[in-house]
Coordinates of C-alpha atoms in Angstrom, one line a residue:
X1 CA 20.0 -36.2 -53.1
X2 CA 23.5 -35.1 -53.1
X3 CA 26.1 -34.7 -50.2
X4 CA 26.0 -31.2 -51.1
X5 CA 22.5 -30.7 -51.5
X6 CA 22.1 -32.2 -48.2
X7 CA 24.4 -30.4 -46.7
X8 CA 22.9 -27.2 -47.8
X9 CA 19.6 -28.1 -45.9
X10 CA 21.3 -28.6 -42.6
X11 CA 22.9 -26.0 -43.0
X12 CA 19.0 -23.5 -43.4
X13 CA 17.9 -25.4 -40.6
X14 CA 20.3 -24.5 -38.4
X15 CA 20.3 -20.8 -39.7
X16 CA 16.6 -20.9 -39.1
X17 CA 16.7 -22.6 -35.6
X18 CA 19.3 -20.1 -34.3
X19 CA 17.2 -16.5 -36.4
X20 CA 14.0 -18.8 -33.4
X21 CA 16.4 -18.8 -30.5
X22 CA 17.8 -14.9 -31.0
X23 CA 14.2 -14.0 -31.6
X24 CA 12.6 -15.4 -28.8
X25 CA 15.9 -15.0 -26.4
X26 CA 16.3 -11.5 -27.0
X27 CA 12.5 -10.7 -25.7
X28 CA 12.3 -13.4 -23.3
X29 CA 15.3 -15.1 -22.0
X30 CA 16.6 -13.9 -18.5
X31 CA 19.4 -11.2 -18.5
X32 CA 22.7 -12.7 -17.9
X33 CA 24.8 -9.1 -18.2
X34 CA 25.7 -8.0 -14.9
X35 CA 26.8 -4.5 -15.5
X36 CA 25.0 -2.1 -12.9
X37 CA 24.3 0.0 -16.4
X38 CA 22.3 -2.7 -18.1
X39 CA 18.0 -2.8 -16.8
X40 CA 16.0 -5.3 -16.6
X41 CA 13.0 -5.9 -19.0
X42 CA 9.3 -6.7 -17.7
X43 CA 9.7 -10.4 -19.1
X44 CA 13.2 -10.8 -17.6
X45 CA 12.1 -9.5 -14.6
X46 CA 9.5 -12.4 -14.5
X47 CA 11.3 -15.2 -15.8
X48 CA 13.9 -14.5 -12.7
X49 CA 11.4 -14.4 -10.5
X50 CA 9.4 -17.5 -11.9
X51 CA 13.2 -18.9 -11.5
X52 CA 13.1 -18.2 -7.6
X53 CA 9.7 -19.8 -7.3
X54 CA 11.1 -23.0 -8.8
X55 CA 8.6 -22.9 -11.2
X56 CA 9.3 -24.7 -14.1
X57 CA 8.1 -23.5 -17.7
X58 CA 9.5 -23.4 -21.4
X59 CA 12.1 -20.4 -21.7
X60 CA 11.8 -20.8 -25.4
X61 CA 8.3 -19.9 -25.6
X62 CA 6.5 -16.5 -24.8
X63 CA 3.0 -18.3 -24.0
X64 CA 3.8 -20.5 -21.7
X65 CA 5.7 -18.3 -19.5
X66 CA 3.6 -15.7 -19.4
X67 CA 0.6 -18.5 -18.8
X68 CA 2.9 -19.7 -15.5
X69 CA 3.0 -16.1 -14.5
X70 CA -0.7 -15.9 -15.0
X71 CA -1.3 -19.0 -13.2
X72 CA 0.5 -18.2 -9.7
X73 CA -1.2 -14.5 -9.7
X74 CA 2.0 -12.7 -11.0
X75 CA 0.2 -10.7 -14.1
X76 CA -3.4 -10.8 -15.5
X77 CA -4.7 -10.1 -18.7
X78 CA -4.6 -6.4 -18.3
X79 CA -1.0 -6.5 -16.8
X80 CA 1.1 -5.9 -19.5
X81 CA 1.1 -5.6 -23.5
X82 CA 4.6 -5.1 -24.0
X83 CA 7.3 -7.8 -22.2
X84 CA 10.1 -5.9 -24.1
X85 CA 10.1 -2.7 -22.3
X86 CA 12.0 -1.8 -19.0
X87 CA 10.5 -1.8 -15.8
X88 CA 10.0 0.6 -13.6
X89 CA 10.3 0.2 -9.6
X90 CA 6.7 0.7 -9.2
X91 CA 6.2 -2.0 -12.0
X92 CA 9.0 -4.5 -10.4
X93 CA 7.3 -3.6 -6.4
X94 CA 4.0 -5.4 -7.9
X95 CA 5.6 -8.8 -9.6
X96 CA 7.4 -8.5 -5.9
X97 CA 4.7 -8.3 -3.4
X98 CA 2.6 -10.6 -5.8
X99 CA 4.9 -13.3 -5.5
X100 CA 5.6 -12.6 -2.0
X101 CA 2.0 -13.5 -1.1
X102 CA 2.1 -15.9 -3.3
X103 CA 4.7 -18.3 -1.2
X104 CA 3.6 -16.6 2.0
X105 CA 0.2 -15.0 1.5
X106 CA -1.1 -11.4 2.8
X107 CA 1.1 -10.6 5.8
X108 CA 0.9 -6.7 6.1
X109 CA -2.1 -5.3 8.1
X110 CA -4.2 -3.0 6.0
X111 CA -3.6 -0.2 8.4
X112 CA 0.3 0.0 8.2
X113 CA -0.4 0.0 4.0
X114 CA -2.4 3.2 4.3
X115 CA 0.0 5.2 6.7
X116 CA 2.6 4.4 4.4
X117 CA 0.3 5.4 1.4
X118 CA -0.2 8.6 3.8
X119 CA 2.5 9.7 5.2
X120 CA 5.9 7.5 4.1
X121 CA 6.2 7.8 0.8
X122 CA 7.6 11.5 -0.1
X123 CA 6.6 11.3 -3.9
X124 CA 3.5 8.9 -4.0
X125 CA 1.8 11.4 -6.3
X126 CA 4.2 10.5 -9.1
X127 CA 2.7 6.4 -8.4
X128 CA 0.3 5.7 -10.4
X129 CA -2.8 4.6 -8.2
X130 CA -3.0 0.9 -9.6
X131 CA 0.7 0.6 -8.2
X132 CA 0.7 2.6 -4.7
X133 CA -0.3 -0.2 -2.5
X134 CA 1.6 -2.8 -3.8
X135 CA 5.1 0.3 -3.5
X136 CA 4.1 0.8 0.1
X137 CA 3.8 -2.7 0.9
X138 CA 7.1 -3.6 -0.7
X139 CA 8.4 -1.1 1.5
X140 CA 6.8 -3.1 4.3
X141 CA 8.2 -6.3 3.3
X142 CA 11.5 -5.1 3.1
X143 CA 12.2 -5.1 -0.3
X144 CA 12.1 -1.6 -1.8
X145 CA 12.7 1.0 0.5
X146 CA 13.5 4.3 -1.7
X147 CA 16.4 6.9 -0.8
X148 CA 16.3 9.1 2.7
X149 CA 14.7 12.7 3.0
X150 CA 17.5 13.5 5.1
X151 CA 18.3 13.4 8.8
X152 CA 15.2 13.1 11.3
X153 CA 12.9 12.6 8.3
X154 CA 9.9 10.6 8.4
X155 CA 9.2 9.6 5.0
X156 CA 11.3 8.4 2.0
X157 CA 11.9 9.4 -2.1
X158 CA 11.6 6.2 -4.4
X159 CA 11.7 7.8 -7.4
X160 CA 8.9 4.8 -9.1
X161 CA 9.1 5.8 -12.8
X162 CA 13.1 4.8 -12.1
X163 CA 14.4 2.0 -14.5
X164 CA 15.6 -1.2 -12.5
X165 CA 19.2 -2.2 -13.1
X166 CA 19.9 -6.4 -13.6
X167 CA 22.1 -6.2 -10.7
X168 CA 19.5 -4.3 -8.5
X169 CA 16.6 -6.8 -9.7
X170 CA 18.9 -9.7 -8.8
X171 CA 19.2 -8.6 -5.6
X172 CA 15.9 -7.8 -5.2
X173 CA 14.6 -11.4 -6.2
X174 CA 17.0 -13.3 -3.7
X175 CA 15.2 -11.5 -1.0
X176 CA 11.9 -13.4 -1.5
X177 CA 13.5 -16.4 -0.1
X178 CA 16.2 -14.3 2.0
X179 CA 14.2 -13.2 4.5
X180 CA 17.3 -12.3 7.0
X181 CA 18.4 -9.9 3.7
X182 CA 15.8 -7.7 3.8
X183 CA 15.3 -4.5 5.0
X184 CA 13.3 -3.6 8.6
X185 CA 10.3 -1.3 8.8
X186 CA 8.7 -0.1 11.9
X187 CA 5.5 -0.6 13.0
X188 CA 4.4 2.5 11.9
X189 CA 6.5 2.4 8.6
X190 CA 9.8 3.6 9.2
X191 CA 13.1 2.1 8.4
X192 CA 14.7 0.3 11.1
X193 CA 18.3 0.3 11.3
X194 CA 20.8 -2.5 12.9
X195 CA 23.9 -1.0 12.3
X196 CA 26.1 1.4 13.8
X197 CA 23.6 1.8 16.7
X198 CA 24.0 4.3 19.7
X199 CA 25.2 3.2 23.0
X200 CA 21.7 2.8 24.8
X201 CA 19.7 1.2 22.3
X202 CA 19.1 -1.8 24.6
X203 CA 16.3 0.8 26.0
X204 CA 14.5 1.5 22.6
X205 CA 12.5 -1.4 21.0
X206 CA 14.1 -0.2 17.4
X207 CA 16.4 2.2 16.0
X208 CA 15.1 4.6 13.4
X209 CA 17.6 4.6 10.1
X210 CA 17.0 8.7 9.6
X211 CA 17.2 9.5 13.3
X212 CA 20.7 9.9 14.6
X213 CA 22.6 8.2 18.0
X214 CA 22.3 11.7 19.9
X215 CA 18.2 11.6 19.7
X216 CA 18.9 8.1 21.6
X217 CA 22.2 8.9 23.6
X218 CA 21.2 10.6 26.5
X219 CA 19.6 9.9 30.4
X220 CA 15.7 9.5 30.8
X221 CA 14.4 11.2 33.6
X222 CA 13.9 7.8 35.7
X223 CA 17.8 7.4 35.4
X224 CA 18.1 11.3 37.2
X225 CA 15.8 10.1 39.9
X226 CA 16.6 10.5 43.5
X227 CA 15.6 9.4 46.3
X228 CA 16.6 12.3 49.1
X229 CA 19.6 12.8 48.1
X230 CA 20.8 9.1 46.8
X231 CA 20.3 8.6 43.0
X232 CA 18.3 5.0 43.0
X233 CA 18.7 3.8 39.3
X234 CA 20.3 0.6 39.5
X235 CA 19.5 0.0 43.4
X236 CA 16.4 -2.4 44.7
X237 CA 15.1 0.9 45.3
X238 CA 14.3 1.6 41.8
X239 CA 13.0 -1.8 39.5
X240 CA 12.3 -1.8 36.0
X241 CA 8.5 -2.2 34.9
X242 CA 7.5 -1.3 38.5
X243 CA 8.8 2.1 39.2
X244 CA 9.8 2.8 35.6
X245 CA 9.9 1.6 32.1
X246 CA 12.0 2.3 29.3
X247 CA 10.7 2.9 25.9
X248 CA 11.5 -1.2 24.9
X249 CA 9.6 -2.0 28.0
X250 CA 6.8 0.6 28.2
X251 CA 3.6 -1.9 27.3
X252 CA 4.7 -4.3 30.2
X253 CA 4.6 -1.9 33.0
X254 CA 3.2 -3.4 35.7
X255 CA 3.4 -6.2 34.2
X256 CA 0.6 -5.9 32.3
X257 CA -2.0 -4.7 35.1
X258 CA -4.8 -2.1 34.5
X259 CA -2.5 1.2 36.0
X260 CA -3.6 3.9 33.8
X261 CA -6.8 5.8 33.6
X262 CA -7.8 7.5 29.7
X263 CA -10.5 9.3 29.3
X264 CA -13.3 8.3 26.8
X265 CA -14.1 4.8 28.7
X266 CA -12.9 6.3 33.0
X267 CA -11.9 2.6 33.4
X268 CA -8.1 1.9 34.1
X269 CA -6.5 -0.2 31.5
X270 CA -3.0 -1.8 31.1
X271 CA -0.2 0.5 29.3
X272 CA -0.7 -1.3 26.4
X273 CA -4.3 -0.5 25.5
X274 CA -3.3 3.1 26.5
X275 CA -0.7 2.9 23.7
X276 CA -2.8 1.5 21.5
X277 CA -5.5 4.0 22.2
X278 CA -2.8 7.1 22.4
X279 CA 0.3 6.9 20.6
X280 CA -1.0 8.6 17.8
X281 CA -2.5 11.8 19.0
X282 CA 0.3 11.7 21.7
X283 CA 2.5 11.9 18.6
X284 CA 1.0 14.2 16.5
X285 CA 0.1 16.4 19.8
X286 CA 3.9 16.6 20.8
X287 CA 5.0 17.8 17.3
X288 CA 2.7 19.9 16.8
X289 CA 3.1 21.8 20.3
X290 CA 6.5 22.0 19.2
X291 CA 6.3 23.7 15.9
X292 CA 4.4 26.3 17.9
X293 CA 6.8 27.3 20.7
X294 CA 10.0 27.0 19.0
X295 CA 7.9 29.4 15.9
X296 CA 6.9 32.7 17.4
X297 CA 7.1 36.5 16.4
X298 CA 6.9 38.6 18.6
X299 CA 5.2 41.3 15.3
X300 CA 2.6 39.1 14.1
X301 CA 1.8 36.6 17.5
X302 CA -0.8 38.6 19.1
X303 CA -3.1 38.3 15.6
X304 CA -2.2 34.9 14.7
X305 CA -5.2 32.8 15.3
X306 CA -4.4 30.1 13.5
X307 CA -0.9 29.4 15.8
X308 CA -2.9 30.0 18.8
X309 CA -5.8 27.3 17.6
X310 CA -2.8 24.4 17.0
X311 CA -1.4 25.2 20.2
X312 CA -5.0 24.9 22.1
X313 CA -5.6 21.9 20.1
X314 CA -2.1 20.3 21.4
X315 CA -2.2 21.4 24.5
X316 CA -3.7 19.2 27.2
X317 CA -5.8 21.7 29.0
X318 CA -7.0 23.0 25.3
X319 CA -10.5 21.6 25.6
X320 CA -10.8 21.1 29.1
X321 CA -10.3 24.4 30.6
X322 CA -10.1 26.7 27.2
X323 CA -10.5 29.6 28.9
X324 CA -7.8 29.2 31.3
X325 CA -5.3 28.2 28.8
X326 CA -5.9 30.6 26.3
X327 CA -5.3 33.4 29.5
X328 CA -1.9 31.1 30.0
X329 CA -0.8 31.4 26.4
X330 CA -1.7 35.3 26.0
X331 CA 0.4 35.7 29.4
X332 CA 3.0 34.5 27.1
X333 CA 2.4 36.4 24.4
X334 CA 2.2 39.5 26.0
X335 CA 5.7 38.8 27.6
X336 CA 7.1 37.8 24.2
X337 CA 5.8 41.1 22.8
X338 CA 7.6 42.8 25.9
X339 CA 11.1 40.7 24.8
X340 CA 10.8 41.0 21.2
X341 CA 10.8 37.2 21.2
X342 CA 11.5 35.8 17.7
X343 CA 12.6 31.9 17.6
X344 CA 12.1 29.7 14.9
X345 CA 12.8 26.0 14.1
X346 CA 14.8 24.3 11.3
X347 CA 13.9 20.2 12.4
X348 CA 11.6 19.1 14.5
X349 CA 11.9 15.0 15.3
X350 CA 9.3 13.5 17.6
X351 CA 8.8 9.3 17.6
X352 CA 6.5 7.3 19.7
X353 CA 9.7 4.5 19.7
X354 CA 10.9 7.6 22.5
X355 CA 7.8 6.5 24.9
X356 CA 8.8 5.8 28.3
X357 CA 7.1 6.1 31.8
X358 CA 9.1 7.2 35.5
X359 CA 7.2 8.3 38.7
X360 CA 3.8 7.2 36.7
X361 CA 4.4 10.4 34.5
X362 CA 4.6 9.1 30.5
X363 CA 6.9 11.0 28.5
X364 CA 7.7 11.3 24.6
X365 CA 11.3 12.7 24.0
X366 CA 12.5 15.2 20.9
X367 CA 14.6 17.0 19.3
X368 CA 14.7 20.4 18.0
X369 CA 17.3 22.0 15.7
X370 CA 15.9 26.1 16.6
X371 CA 17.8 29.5 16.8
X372 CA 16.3 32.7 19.0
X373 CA 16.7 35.2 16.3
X374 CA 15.5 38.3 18.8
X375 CA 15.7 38.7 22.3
X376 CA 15.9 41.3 24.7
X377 CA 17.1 38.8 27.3
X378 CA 19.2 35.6 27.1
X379 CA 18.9 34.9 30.5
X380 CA 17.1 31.9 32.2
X381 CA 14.0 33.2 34.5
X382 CA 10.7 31.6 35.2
X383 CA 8.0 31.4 32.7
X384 CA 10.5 32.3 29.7
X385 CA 9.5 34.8 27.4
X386 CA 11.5 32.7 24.7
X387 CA 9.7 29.6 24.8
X388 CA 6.2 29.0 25.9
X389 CA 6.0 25.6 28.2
X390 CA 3.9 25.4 31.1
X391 CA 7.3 24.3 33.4
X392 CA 8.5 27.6 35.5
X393 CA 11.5 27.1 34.3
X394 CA 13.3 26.9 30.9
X395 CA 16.9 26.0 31.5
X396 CA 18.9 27.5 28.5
X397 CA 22.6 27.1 28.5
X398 CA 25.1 29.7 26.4
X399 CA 22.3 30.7 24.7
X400 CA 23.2 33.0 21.7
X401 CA 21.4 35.4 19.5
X402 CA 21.4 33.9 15.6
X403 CA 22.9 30.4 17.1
X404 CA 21.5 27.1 15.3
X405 CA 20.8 24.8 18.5
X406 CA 20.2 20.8 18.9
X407 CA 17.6 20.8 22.2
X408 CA 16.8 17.8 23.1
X409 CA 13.4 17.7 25.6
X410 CA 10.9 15.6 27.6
X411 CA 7.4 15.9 27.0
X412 CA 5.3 14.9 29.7
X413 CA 1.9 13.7 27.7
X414 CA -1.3 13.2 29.3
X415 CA -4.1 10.1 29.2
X416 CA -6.4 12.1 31.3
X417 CA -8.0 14.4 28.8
X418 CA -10.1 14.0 25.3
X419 CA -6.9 15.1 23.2
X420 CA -4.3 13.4 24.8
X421 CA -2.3 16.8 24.6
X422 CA 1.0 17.9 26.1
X423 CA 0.6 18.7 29.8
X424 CA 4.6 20.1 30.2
X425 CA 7.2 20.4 28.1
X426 CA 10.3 20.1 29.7
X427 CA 12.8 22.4 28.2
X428 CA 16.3 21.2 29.7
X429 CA 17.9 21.8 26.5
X430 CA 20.2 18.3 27.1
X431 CA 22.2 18.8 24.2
X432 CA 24.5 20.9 26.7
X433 CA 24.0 18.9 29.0
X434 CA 26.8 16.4 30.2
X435 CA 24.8 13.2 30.9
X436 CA 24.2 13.7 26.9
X437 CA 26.3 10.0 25.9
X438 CA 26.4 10.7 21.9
X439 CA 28.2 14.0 22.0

């Protein structure tokens, strides 16, 4: 054969080696472009994260990485059909959590899956059902965790049928070893923040990322307490866990001794089996209450039933002593009527993170963004004709008609009934107040 001729054969062969490598690389091989504009590709997507993994496969050949995927639980048969196509977030939060379990195995309780299924996920209809567990616990490993609903929100948009960028995937795939990089959910799936954080968060056991430093910034009542006439926070007088507890300390009052009665079992039990038993109908309970007395008409009130069923149902005396209370709340009515009370609400934030105990009373804190649209009177007297709370007294401050207002309240929740309802609501509107520290 000829120099020439010879040459000439090389020369195919290396043509037809590199048309093998193109083909194959451009479906298979991992994204190197780091432009924020370029996605990543189902297959790139799980060659980086085979990559993390340290598992070791043949980048050249579609089989076998797609049989290493197979092998360590990141697809199945019935995963995907097409490795060419761009993924989606809900797509990339299954390869995640897949692998995650695969170096670390199942880690999020059941429970907190569903709530965030429930109740933290703003758009989960637009998830297909396959994918929603596996979004919600990426959310709860701190890996995906969508875009905020705003301030004092409780749930999140993720937006799942979203392409992933390269340089969003990357970042996602150093998280399953960077554990410190990730993101911080509460126990009751909410994002955590650790930045920027209000003066007294060494009380609270976390920071909530959509709640602002004035929902944290201001005295609890066990600060305002006094003794005759001495105020006895930070004196032997007054010890933490024994004559009070902060939200961060709240399940070791006591230290841990059986102090609180609840009702279904009459047996005392330590503050954290009340917690555990409470915190969510406490929670719900508080809000609830809230959406009623800060949303009244004074023209449509008396004939409402439905506002004066979720009020008895929140309401600590609601089932216990119906009767009574429903002549409390139509003594309130009747006065509203009489004032041509109409107040409405804008935000309502209630969190159990807010739960704190002084003088053996356990109270939930919140916030209200409300205006008093119509009102005959402005001025503070007992038993308000504004706002409907079983305290004598509502102490308004420069209270003006059409005003947007941040209140900030106590709400003194009981153990001692089936419904765990609100016994008082303490309306001290604190965001006028000047032992508010966020202002």
């Amino acid at each position: 054969m000829s120099i020439m001729g010879s040459l000439q054969k090389k020369i195919v062969s290396v043509l037809i080696l590199i048309a093998i490598l193109v083909g194959y690389g451009s479906a298979i091989k991992p994204v190197t472009v780091s432009a924020a504009t370029k996605y990543v590709t189902r297959g790139d997507m799980i060659q980086m994260i085979l990559d993390e993994l340290h598992e070791t496969y043949d980048e050249f050949s579609l089989t076998d990485y797609i049989t290493t995927a197979k092998r360590i639980g990141l697809i199945n048969e019935n995963t995907f059909t097409n490795y060419d196509v761009y993924a989606n977030k809900e797509e990339v939060a299954m390869l995640l959590v897949r692998a995650d379990e695969y170096l670390y195995g199942k880690t999020i309780n059941s429970d907190l899956v569903k709530k965030i299924v429930k109740c933290r996920i703003s758009d989960i209809s637009k998830v297909k059902k396959k994918y929603r567990n596996f979004l919600a616990k990426s959310y709860a490993l701190g890996y995906i965790i969508g875009k905020s609903n705003g301030v004092y929100s409780t749930d999140r948009k993720f937006n799942p049928k979203n392409k992933v960028t390269v340089a969003y995937a990357k970042q996602l795939v150093n998280k399953i070893r960077d554990k410190e990089s990730r993101h911080q959910v509460s126990p009751d799936g909410q994002l955590i923040r650790t930045t920027n954080l209000p003066k007294m968060a060494e009380f609270y056991p976390y920071i909530l990322a959509s709640y602002p430093n004035s929902y944290y910034d201001w005295k609890f009542l066990f600060m305002r307490t006094k003794i005759g006439d001495e105020l006895v926070y930070g004196t032997d007088r007054w010890v933490s866990k024994v004559n009070y507890a902060s939200p961060k300390d709240f399940c070791e009052y006591k230290d841990g001794k059986e102090v609180f009665y609840y009702y279904y079992s009459k047996n005392k039990v330590t503050s954290k089996q009340l917690y555990d038993e409470c915190i969510d109908e406490w929670e719900e309970n508080a809000r609830n209450y809230l959406e009623c007395v800060f949303n009244v008409d004074y023209r449509t009130i008396k004939d409402d039933k439905e506002w004066m069923e979720k009020l008895l149902s929140a309401d600590f005396n609601g089932t216990l002593d119906r009767e009574n209370t429903i002549k409390t709340i139509n003594e309130y009515i009747k006065a509203a009527i009489k004032n041509k009370t109409i107040v409405e609400s804008k935000i309502i934030g209630v969190d159990r993170s807010s739960l704190y105990t002084s003088n053996g009373f356990i109270y939930l804190r919140a916030y209200i963004k409300y205006r008093v649209v119509s009102s005959k009177d402005l001025s503070c007297v007992i038993k308000s004709p504004i706002i409907f709370t079983r305290d004598t007294y509502s102490e308004f401050k420069n209270l003006k008609l059409g005003e947007w207002r941040d209140g900030y309240v106590n709400i003194d929740v009981s153990s001692g009934v089936p419904n765990y309802g609100v016994e008082t609501l303490y309306l001290n509107d604190y965001f006028y107040d000047n032992e508010v520290q966020g202002k």
